[in-house]
Coordinates of C-alpha atoms (C1' of nucleotides) in Angstrom, one line a residue:
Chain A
X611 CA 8.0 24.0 38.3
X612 CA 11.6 22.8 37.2
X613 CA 11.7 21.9 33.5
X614 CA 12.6 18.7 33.3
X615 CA 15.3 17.5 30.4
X616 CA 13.5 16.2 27.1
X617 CA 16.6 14.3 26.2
X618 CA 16.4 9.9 25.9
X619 CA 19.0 8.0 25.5
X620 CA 19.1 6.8 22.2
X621 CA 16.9 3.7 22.4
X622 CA 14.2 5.0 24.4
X623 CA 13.7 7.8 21.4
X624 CA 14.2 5.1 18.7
X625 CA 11.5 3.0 20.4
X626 CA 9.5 6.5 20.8
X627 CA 9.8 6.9 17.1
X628 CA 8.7 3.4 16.1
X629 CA 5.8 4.0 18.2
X630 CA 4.7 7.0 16.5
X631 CA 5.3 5.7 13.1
X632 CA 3.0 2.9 14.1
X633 CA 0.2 5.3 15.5
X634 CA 0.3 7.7 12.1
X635 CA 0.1 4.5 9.9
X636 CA -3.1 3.1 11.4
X637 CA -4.7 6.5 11.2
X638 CA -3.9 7.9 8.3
X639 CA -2.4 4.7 6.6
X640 CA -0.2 5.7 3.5
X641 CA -0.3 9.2 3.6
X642 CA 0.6 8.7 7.3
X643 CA 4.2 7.7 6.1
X644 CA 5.6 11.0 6.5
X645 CA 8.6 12.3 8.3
X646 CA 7.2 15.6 9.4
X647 CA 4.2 13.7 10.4
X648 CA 6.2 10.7 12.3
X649 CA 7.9 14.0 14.2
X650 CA 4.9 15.7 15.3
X651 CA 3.2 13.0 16.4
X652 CA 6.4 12.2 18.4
X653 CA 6.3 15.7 19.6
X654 CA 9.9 15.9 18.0
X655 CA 12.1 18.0 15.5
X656 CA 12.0 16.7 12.3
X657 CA 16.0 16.4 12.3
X658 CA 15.7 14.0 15.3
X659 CA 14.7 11.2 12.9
X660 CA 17.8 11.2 11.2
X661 CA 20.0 11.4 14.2
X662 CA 18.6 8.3 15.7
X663 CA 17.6 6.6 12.0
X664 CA 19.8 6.9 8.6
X665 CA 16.6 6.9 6.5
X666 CA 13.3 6.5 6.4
X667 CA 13.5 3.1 5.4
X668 CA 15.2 1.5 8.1
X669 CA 12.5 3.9 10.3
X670 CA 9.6 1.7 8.3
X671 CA 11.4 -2.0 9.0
X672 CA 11.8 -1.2 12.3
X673 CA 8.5 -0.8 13.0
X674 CA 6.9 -3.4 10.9
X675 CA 9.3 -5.7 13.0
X676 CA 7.7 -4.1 16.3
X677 CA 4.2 -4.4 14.9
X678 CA 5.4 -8.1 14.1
X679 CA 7.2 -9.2 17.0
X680 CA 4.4 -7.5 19.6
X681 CA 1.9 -9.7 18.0
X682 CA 4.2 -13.0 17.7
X683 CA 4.9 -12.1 21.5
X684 CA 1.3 -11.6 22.6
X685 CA 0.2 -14.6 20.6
X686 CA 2.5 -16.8 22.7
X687 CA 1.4 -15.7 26.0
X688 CA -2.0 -16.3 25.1
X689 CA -1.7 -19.3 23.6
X690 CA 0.7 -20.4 26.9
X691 CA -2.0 -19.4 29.5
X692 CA -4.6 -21.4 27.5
X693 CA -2.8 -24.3 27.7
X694 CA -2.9 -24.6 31.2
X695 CA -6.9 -24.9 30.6
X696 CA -5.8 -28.0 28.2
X697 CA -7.1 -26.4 25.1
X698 CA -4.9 -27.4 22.2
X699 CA -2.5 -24.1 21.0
X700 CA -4.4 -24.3 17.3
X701 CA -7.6 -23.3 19.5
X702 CA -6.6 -20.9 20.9
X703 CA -4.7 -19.3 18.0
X704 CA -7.5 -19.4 15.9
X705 CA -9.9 -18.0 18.8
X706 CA -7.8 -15.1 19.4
X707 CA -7.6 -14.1 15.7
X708 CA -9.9 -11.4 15.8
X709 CA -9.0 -10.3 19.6
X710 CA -9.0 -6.8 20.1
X711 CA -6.3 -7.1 22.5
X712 CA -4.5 -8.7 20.3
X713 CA -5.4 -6.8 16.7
X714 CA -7.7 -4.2 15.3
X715 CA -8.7 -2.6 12.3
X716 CA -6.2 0.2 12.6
X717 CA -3.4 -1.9 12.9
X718 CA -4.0 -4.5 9.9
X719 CA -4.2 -0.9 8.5
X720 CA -0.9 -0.4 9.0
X721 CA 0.0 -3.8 7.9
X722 CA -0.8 -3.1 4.8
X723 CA 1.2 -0.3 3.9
X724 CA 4.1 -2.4 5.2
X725 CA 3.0 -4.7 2.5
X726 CA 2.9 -2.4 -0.1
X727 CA 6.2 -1.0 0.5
X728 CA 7.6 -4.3 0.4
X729 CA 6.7 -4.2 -3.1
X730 CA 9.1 -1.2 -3.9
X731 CA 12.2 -1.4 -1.1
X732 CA 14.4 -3.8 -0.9
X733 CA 14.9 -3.3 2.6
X734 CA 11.0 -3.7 3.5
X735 CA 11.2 -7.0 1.1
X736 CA 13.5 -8.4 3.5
X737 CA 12.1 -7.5 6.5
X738 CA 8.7 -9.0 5.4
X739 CA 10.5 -12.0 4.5
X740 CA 11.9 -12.3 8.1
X741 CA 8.7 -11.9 9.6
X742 CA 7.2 -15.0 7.7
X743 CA 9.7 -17.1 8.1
X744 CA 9.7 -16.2 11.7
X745 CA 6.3 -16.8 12.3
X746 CA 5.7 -19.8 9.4
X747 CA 7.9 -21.8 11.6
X748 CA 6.2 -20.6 15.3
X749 CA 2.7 -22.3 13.2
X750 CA 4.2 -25.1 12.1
X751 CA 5.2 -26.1 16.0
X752 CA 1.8 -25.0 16.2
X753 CA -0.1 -27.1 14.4
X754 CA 2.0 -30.0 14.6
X755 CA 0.7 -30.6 18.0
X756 CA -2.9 -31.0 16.5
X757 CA -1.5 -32.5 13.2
X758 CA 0.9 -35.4 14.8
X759 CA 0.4 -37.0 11.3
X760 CA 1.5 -34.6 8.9
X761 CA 5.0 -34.8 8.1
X762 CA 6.8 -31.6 7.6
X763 CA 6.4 -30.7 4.3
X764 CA 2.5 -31.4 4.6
X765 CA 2.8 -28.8 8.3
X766 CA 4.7 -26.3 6.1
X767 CA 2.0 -26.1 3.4
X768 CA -0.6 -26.1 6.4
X769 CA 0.6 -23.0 7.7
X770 CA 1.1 -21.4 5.0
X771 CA -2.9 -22.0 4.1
X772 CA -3.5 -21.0 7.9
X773 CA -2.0 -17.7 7.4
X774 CA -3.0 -17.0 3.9
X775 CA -6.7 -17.5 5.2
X776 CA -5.9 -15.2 8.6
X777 CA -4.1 -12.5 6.4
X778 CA -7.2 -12.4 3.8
X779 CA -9.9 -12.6 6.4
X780 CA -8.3 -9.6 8.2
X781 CA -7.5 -7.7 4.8
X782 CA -11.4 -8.2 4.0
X783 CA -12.5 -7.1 8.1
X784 CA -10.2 -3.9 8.0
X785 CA -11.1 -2.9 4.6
X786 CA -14.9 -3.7 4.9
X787 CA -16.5 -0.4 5.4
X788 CA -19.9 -1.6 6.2
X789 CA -19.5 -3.9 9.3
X790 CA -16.1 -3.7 12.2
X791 CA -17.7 -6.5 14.4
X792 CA -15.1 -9.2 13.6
X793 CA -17.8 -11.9 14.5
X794 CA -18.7 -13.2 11.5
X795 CA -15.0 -13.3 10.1
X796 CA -14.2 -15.3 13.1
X797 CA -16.8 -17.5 13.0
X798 CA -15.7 -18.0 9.2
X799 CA -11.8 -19.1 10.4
X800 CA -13.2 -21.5 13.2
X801 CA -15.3 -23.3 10.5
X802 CA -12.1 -23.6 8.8
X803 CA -10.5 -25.2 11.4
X804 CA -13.0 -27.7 12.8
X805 CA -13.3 -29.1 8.9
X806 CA -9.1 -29.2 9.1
X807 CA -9.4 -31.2 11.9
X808 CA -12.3 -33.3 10.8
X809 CA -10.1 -34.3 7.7
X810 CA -6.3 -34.6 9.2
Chain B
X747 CA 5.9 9.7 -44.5
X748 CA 2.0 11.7 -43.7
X749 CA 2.2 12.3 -39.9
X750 CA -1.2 10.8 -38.1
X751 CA -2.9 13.1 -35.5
X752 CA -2.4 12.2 -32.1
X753 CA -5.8 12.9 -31.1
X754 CA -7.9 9.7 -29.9
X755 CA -11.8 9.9 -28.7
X756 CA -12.2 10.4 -25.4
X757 CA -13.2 6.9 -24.4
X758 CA -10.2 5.6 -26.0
X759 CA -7.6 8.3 -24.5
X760 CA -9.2 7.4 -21.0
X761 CA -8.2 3.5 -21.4
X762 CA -5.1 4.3 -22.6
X763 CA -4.5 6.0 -19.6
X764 CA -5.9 3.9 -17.2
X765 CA -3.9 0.4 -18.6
X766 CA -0.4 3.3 -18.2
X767 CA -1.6 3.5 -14.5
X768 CA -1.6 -0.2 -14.3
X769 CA 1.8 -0.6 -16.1
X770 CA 3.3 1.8 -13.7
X771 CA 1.8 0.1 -10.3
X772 CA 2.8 -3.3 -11.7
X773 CA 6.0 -2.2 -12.7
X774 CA 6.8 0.5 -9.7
X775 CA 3.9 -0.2 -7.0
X776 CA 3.5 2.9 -4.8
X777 CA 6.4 4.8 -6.6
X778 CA 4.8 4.0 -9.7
X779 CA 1.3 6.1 -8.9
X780 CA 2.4 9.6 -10.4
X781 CA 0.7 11.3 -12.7
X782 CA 3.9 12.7 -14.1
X783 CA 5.2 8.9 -14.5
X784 CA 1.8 7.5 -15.7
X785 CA 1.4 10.4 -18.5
X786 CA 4.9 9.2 -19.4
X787 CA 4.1 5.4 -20.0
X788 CA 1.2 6.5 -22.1
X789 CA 3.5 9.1 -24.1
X790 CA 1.6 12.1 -23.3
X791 CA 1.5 15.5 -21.6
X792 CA 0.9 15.8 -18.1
X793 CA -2.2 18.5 -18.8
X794 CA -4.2 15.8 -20.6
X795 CA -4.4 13.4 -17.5
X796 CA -6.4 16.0 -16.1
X797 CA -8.8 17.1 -18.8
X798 CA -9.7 13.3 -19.2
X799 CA -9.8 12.6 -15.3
X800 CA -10.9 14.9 -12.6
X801 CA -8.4 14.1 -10.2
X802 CA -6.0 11.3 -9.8
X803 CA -8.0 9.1 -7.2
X804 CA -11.0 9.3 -10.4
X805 CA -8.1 7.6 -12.8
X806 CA -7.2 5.3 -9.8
X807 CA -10.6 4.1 -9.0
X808 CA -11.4 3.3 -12.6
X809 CA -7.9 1.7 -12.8
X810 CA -9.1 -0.7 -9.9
X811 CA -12.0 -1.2 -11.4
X812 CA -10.7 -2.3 -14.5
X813 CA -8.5 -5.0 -13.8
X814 CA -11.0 -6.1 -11.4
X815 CA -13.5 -6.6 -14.0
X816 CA -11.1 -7.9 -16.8
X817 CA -10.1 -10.9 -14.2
X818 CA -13.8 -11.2 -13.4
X819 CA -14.8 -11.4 -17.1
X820 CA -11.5 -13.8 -18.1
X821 CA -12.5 -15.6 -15.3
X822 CA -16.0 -16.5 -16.2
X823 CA -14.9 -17.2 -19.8
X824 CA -12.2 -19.9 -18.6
X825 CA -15.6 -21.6 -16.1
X826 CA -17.9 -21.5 -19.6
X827 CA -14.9 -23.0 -21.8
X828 CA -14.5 -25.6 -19.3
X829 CA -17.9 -26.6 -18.2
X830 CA -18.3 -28.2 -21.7
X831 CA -15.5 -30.6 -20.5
X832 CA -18.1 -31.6 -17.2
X833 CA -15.9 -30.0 -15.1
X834 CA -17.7 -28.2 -11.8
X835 CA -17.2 -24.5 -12.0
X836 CA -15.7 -24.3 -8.4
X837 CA -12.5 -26.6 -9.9
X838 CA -12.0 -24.5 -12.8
X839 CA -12.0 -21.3 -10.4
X840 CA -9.4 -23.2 -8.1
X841 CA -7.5 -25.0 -10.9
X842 CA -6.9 -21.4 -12.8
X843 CA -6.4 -19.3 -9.5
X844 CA -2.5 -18.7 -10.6
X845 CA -2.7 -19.3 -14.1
X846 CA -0.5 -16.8 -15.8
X847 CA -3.1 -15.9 -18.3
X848 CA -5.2 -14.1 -15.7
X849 CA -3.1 -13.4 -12.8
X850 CA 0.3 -12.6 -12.4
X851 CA 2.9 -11.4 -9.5
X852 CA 3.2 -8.4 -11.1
X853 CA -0.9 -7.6 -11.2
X854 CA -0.9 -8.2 -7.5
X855 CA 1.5 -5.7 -6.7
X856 CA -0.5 -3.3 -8.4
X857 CA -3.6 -4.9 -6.5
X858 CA -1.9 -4.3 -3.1
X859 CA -1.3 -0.5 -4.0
X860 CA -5.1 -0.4 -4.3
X861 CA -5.9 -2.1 -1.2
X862 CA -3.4 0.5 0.6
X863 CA -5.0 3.6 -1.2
X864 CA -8.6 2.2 -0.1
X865 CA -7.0 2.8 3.4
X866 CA -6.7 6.5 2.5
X867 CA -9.6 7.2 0.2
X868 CA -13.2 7.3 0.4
X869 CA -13.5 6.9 -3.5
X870 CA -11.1 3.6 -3.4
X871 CA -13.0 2.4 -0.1
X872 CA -16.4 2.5 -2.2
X873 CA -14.7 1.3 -5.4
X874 CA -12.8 -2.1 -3.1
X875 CA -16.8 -2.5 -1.7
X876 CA -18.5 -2.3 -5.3
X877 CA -15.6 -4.9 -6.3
X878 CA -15.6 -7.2 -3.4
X879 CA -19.7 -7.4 -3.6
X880 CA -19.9 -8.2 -7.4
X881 CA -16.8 -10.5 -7.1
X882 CA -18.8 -12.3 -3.8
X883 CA -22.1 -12.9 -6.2
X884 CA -20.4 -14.2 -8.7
X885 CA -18.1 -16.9 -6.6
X886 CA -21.9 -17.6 -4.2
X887 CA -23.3 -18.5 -7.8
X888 CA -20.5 -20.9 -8.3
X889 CA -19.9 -22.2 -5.2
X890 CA -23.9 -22.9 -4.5
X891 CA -23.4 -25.6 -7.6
X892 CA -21.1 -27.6 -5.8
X893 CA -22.3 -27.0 -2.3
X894 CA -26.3 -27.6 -2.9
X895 CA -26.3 -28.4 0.6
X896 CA -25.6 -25.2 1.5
X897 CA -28.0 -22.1 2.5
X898 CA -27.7 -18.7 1.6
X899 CA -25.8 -17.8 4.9
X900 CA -23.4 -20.7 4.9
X901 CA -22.7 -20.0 0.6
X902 CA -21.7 -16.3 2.0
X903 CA -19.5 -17.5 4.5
X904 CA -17.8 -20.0 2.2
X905 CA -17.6 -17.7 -0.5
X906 CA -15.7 -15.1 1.7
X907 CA -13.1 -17.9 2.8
X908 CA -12.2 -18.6 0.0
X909 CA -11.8 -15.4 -1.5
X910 CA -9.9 -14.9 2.0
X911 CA -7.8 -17.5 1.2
X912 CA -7.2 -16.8 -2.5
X913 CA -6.0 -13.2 -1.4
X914 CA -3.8 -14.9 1.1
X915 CA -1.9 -17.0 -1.1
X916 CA -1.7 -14.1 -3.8
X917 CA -0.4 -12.0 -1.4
X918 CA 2.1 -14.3 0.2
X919 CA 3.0 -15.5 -3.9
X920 CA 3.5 -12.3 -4.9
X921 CA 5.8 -10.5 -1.7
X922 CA 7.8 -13.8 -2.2
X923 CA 11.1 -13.0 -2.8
X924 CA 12.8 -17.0 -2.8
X925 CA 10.0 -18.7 -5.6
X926 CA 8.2 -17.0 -8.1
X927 CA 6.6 -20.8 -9.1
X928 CA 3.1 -21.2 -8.5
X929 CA 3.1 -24.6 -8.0
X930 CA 3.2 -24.5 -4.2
X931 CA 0.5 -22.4 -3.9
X932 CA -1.7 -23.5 -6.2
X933 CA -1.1 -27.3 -4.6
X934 CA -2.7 -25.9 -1.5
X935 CA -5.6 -24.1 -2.7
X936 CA -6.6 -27.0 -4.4
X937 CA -6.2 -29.7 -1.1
X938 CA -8.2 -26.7 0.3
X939 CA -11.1 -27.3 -2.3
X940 CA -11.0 -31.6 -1.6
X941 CA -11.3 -31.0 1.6
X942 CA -13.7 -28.9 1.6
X943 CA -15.9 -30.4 -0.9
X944 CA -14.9 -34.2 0.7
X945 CA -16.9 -32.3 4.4
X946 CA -19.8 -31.0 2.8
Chain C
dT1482 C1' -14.3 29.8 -45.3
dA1483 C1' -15.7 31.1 -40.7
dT1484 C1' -17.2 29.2 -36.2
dA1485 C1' -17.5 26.4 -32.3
dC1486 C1' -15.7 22.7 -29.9
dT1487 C1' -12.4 19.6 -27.9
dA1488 C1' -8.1 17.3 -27.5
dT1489 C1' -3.5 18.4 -26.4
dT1490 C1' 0.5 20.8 -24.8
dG1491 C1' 3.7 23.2 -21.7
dT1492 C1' 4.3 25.9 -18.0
dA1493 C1' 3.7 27.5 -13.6
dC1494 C1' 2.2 27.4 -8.7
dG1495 C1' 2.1 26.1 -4.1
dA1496 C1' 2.7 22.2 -1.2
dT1497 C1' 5.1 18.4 0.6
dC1498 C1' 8.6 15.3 0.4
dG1499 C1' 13.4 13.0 2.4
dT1500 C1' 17.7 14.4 3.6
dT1501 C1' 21.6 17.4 5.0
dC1502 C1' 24.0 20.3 8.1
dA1503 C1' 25.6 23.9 11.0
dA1504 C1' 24.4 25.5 15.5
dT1505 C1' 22.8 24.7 20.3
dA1506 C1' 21.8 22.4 24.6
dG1507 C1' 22.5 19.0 27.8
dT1508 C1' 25.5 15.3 30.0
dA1509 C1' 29.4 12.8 31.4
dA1510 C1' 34.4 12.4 31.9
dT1511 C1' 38.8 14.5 32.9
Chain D
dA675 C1' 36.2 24.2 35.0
dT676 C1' 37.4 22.3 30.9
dT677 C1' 36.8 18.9 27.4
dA678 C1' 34.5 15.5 24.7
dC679 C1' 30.4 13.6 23.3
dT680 C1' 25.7 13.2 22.0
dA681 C1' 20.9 14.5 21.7
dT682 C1' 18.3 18.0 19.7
dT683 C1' 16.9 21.8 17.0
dG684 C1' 15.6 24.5 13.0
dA685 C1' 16.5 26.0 8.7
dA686 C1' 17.7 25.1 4.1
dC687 C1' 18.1 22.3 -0.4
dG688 C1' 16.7 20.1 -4.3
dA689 C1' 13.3 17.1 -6.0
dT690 C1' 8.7 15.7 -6.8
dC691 C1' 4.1 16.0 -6.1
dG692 C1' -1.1 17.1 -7.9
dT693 C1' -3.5 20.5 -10.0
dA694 C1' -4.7 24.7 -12.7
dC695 C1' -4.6 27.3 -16.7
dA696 C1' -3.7 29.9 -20.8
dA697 C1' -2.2 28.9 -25.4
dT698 C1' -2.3 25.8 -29.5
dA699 C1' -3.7 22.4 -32.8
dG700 C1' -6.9 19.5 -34.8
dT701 C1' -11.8 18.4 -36.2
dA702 C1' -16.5 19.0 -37.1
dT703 C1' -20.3 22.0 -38.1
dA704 C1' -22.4 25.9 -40.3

DNA sequence: TATACTATTGTACGATCGTTCAATAGTAAT
DNA sequence: ATTACTATTGAACGATCGTACAATAGTATA
């Protein structure tokens, strides 16, 4: 058996570290932000971290910009295939809200310790401002295409209800300790949307 | 000058302590939840945390609790004040969601911090389920006078939206780093309420 | 006044934290 | 083969953490 080298080039171990930061957050959510913790569930020395990241910080935006950017990515794909089977993208954004493939538990988890460090670091403020922005203006093209008569300031106050209600709905499913199956929630955010319609 | 003893009832030490804990999340959020900080907003030794609390997730539980039920409580005083004026108790919830006298940015911070230690905590996890379910009885109550129409089921339902929602826009209000004014926010919670009540 | 009780203090312990850094191992260029 | 560079390691540092505990001060009871 020859050993083979454990050494990445620099981007493949960045991306390996993101990934593990990622996995201890859903688990063990904020006592899962830990350097040491990060390292051994990279199966890494702890003085790797700083080689490829200058602090922790810039460690914790990068991943809540993967976390963010996987979903925005997998959302689009979705919503692109279910076009073809003429169902309008709201539909299908609100249908896939509670998709597994898409989200879990574990991972709104994780999105809220990102939150909660956006309260204390600058740098995780202005990540989490990028990622709303981002994604504020991917609903607004969104919805317009349901909404044709909402002008923009009307679509911008609609999104922002849209993802107020999605981000509650999943703080309340991965915090509820009593029930995981996301039915009910979703069932709650499709109501929603055929009385938006009904009224627009 | 005759020097006053320091010494408070129990009761009274323990509240003191617990509104330092909330001064520190609001002020700090995650950084802010150390005993050592927390004995220091309430000008007091570090040992006398723990003779009052068992641990620090007991002071953190009753800390959630508290400003849970304070909002709950100043929240049905504003609905009885104005339900002299004929207004429905549903508008005064909605028209008082970001009033300053009950909520601020800052409370929400702290509120967050909860929500992430209820990731880690079995004692939080209980104490976000005791708060959720008391806080869900009380909005069914209100909700069922506007929405007669409405059985037991569909109340629950519409109840959990909208305390979706409210989270939503809290949340999204109080990361906000461009607009501190309500305005917005409150503006779309309440086109939320017309067109809900206007589909019912 | 003596006794029992409780609030309060200050310190100390062990653990964990983020970060630094010198030393080593692997890789590519000369 | 030598040089230059970079990934990787592991140990160390100072700081902070939650908790425990013995000692002290204040209060009420007898």
């Amino acid at each position: 058996m020859k050993k083979k080298s454990d050494r990445l080039p620099s981007e493949d171990r960045r991306k390996q570290l993101i990934e593990a930061t990622l996995a201890c957050l859903m688990q063990d959510g904020t006592s899962g932000l830990s350097s040491r913790k990060i390292c051994a569930q990279a199966g890494v020395s702890l003085g790797l971290l700083n080689h490829h990241f200058a602090n922790q910080v810039d460690l914790l935006a990068a991943a809540y910009e993967t976390i963010s950017v996987r979903y925005h990515q997998d959302l689009r794909a979705r919503i692109a295939s279910n076009k073809d089977n003429h169902s309008a993208p709201v539909e299908t954004l609100v249908a896939c809200a509670f998709d597994a493939d898409l989200i879990s538990p574990d991972q709104l988890r994780a999105w809220i310790v990102f939150w909660s460090q956006a309260i204390d670091s600058p740098v995780m403020r202005a990540m989490h401002d990028t990622i709303n922005e981002r994604f504020q203006t991917y609903l607004i093209e969104i919805l317009s295409q349901s909404f044709p008569r909402l002008d923009a300031d009307q679509l911008r106050a609609l999104a922002i209800e849209y993802s107020a209600l999605a981000d509650g709905l999943w703080l309340d499913w991965s915090l509820n300790s009593k029930n995981q199956d996301a039915r009910s929630w979703q069932a709650i955010l499709e109501q929603w949307l055929a009385r938006t319609l009904a009224s627009a």
